[in-house]
Amino acid sequence: MNQTSAYESQLAHWDDDTAPENLAASVVLIIAVLLVLGLRCFAQRRINKQLEADNIMIFFAFSNGVGKHLARVKATDTHKPRQMIRILKAAYAIALLHGPCLGLIKISILLFYRRIFTMHRRTFQVAFYILGIYTLVVTIVTIFIFMFQCLPVTFFWERAYLLENLEPPHAIKGRCLPPP
């Protein structure tokens, strides 16, 4: 779908406001995840009397303008581009948290495998450490890519002036990586 047809689709659904549905789905899913994590830790404590590293990692991973079309947000912004800048700042913060959360989930799974499978076989030990190092390196690289996808970093949200064809309050220069 090209950008023009995506924009036309948003205009066609101008009055659609899915914020209540998104909030309800988010609350239900958060409760479900908390319930599953709680049951997992309860079972772990009953069996071993202590929490293992995989449980701790998954809890760290969990601790991490919704529902309206972008066309509507842009059109109803009375002080352009204030809303767009707020959305882009939130998107930047979410992008920064995305890499570490995925890395912690992957490390939690590796630690879980290490716990349930015996570490007596040398090939499993080697594979475990190679995958662990690979996951750590990919996580660190992902964090840096997210962090410096625009230079200077503030250009990530200040480009809202350029997207809105507005005169910025100060000179804005920068560049961003192209989307994948």
PDB file of N, CA, C and O in Angstrom, residues 26-40 58-59 61-63:
ATOM      1  N   SER A  26      -5.428  -3.828  25.892  1.00  0.00           N
ATOM      2  CA  SER A  26      -4.169  -3.701  26.631  1.00  0.00           C
ATOM      3  C   SER A  26      -4.335  -4.131  28.081  1.00  0.00           C
ATOM      4  O   SER A  26      -3.491  -4.855  28.624  1.00  0.00           O
ATOM      5  N   VAL A  27      -5.419  -3.700  28.717  1.00  0.00           N
ATOM      6  CA  VAL A  27      -5.662  -4.059  30.118  1.00  0.00           C
ATOM      7  C   VAL A  27      -5.841  -5.567  30.258  1.00  0.00           C
ATOM      8  O   VAL A  27      -5.251  -6.198  31.143  1.00  0.00           O
ATOM      9  N   VAL A  28      -6.634  -6.166  29.363  1.00  0.00           N
ATOM     10  CA  VAL A  28      -6.863  -7.611  29.418  1.00  0.00           C
ATOM     11  C   VAL A  28      -5.547  -8.368  29.229  1.00  0.00           C
ATOM     12  O   VAL A  28      -5.249  -9.327  29.963  1.00  0.00           O
ATOM     13  N   LEU A  29      -4.746  -7.956  28.256  1.00  0.00           N
ATOM     14  CA  LEU A  29      -3.481  -8.650  27.998  1.00  0.00           C
ATOM     15  C   LEU A  29      -2.481  -8.466  29.141  1.00  0.00           C
ATOM     16  O   LEU A  29      -1.767  -9.402  29.494  1.00  0.00           O
ATOM     17  N   ILE A  30      -2.431  -7.286  29.717  1.00  0.00           N
ATOM     18  CA  ILE A  30      -1.526  -7.055  30.850  1.00  0.00           C
ATOM     19  C   ILE A  30      -1.934  -7.931  32.033  1.00  0.00           C
ATOM     20  O   ILE A  30      -1.088  -8.544  32.685  1.00  0.00           O
ATOM     21  N   ILE A  31      -3.226  -8.021  32.297  1.00  0.00           N
ATOM     22  CA  ILE A  31      -3.705  -8.877  33.390  1.00  0.00           C
ATOM     23  C   ILE A  31      -3.365 -10.337  33.102  1.00  0.00           C
ATOM     24  O   ILE A  31      -2.906 -11.067  33.995  1.00  0.00           O
ATOM     25  N   ALA A  32      -3.560 -10.775  31.854  1.00  0.00           N
ATOM     26  CA  ALA A  32      -3.247 -12.160  31.484  1.00  0.00           C
ATOM     27  C   ALA A  32      -1.765 -12.450  31.660  1.00  0.00           C
ATOM     28  O   ALA A  32      -1.388 -13.500  32.206  1.00  0.00           O
ATOM     29  N   VAL A  33      -0.909 -11.527  31.224  1.00  0.00           N
ATOM     30  CA  VAL A  33       0.530 -11.732  31.359  1.00  0.00           C
ATOM     31  C   VAL A  33       0.931 -11.762  32.829  1.00  0.00           C
ATOM     32  O   VAL A  33       1.730 -12.610  33.247  1.00  0.00           O
ATOM     33  N   LEU A  34       0.382 -10.855  33.623  1.00  0.00           N
ATOM     34  CA  LEU A  34       0.693 -10.858  35.055  1.00  0.00           C
ATOM     35  C   LEU A  34       0.238 -12.154  35.717  1.00  0.00           C
ATOM     36  O   LEU A  34       0.940 -12.698  36.571  1.00  0.00           O
ATOM     37  N   LEU A  35      -0.921 -12.651  35.319  1.00  0.00           N
ATOM     38  CA  LEU A  35      -1.427 -13.910  35.864  1.00  0.00           C
ATOM     39  C   LEU A  35      -0.501 -15.069  35.502  1.00  0.00           C
ATOM     40  O   LEU A  35      -0.121 -15.874  36.369  1.00  0.00           O
ATOM     41  N   VAL A  36      -0.098 -15.144  34.239  1.00  0.00           N
ATOM     42  CA  VAL A  36       0.789 -16.227  33.798  1.00  0.00           C
ATOM     43  C   VAL A  36       2.147 -16.120  34.488  1.00  0.00           C
ATOM     44  O   VAL A  36       2.695 -17.129  34.958  1.00  0.00           O
ATOM     45  N   LEU A  37       2.699 -14.913  34.554  1.00  0.00           N
ATOM     46  CA  LEU A  37       3.989 -14.749  35.231  1.00  0.00           C
ATOM     47  C   LEU A  37       3.882 -15.082  36.715  1.00  0.00           C
ATOM     48  O   LEU A  37       4.781 -15.699  37.289  1.00  0.00           O
ATOM     49  N   GLY A  38       2.775 -14.679  37.338  1.00  0.00           N
ATOM     50  CA  GLY A  38       2.568 -15.008  38.751  1.00  0.00           C
ATOM     51  C   GLY A  38       2.478 -16.508  38.976  1.00  0.00           C
ATOM     52  O   GLY A  38       3.091 -17.046  39.909  1.00  0.00           O
ATOM     53  N   LEU A  39       1.709 -17.202  38.125  1.00  0.00           N
ATOM     54  CA  LEU A  39       1.601 -18.661  38.242  1.00  0.00           C
ATOM     55  C   LEU A  39       2.945 -19.341  37.983  1.00  0.00           C
ATOM     56  O   LEU A  39       3.289 -20.322  38.644  1.00  0.00           O
ATOM     57  N   ARG A  40       3.687 -18.816  37.035  1.00  0.00           N
ATOM     58  CA  ARG A  40       5.004 -19.386  36.734  1.00  0.00           C
ATOM     59  C   ARG A  40       5.921 -19.278  37.958  1.00  0.00           C
ATOM     60  O   ARG A  40       6.596 -20.236  38.332  1.00  0.00           O
ATOM     61  N   ILE A  58      12.589 -12.461  32.671  1.00  0.00           N
ATOM     62  CA  ILE A  58      11.287 -12.253  32.035  1.00  0.00           C
ATOM     63  C   ILE A  58      10.528 -11.141  32.754  1.00  0.00           C
ATOM     64  O   ILE A  58       9.795 -10.373  32.126  1.00  0.00           O
ATOM     65  N   PHE A  59      10.718 -10.990  34.072  1.00  0.00           N
ATOM     66  CA  PHE A  59      10.084  -9.880  34.782  1.00  0.00           C
ATOM     67  C   PHE A  59      10.686  -8.546  34.356  1.00  0.00           C
ATOM     68  O   PHE A  59       9.969  -7.562  34.183  1.00  0.00           O
ATOM     69  N   ALA A  61      11.936  -7.920  31.429  1.00  0.00           N
ATOM     70  CA  ALA A  61      11.433  -7.685  30.077  1.00  0.00           C
ATOM     71  C   ALA A  61       9.991  -7.189  30.116  1.00  0.00           C
ATOM     72  O   ALA A  61       9.604  -6.328  29.325  1.00  0.00           O
ATOM     73  N   PHE A  62       9.200  -7.697  31.058  1.00  0.00           N
ATOM     74  CA  PHE A  62       7.791  -7.301  31.129  1.00  0.00           C
ATOM     75  C   PHE A  62       7.636  -5.856  31.569  1.00  0.00           C
ATOM     76  O   PHE A  62       6.721  -5.157  31.134  1.00  0.00           O
ATOM     77  N   SER A  63       8.564  -5.412  32.474  1.00  0.00           N
ATOM     78  CA  SER A  63       8.385  -4.086  33.038  1.00  0.00           C
ATOM     79  C   SER A  63       8.487  -3.000  31.959  1.00  0.00           C
ATOM     80  O   SER A  63       8.482  -1.848  32.269  1.00  0.00           O
TER      81      SER A  63
END
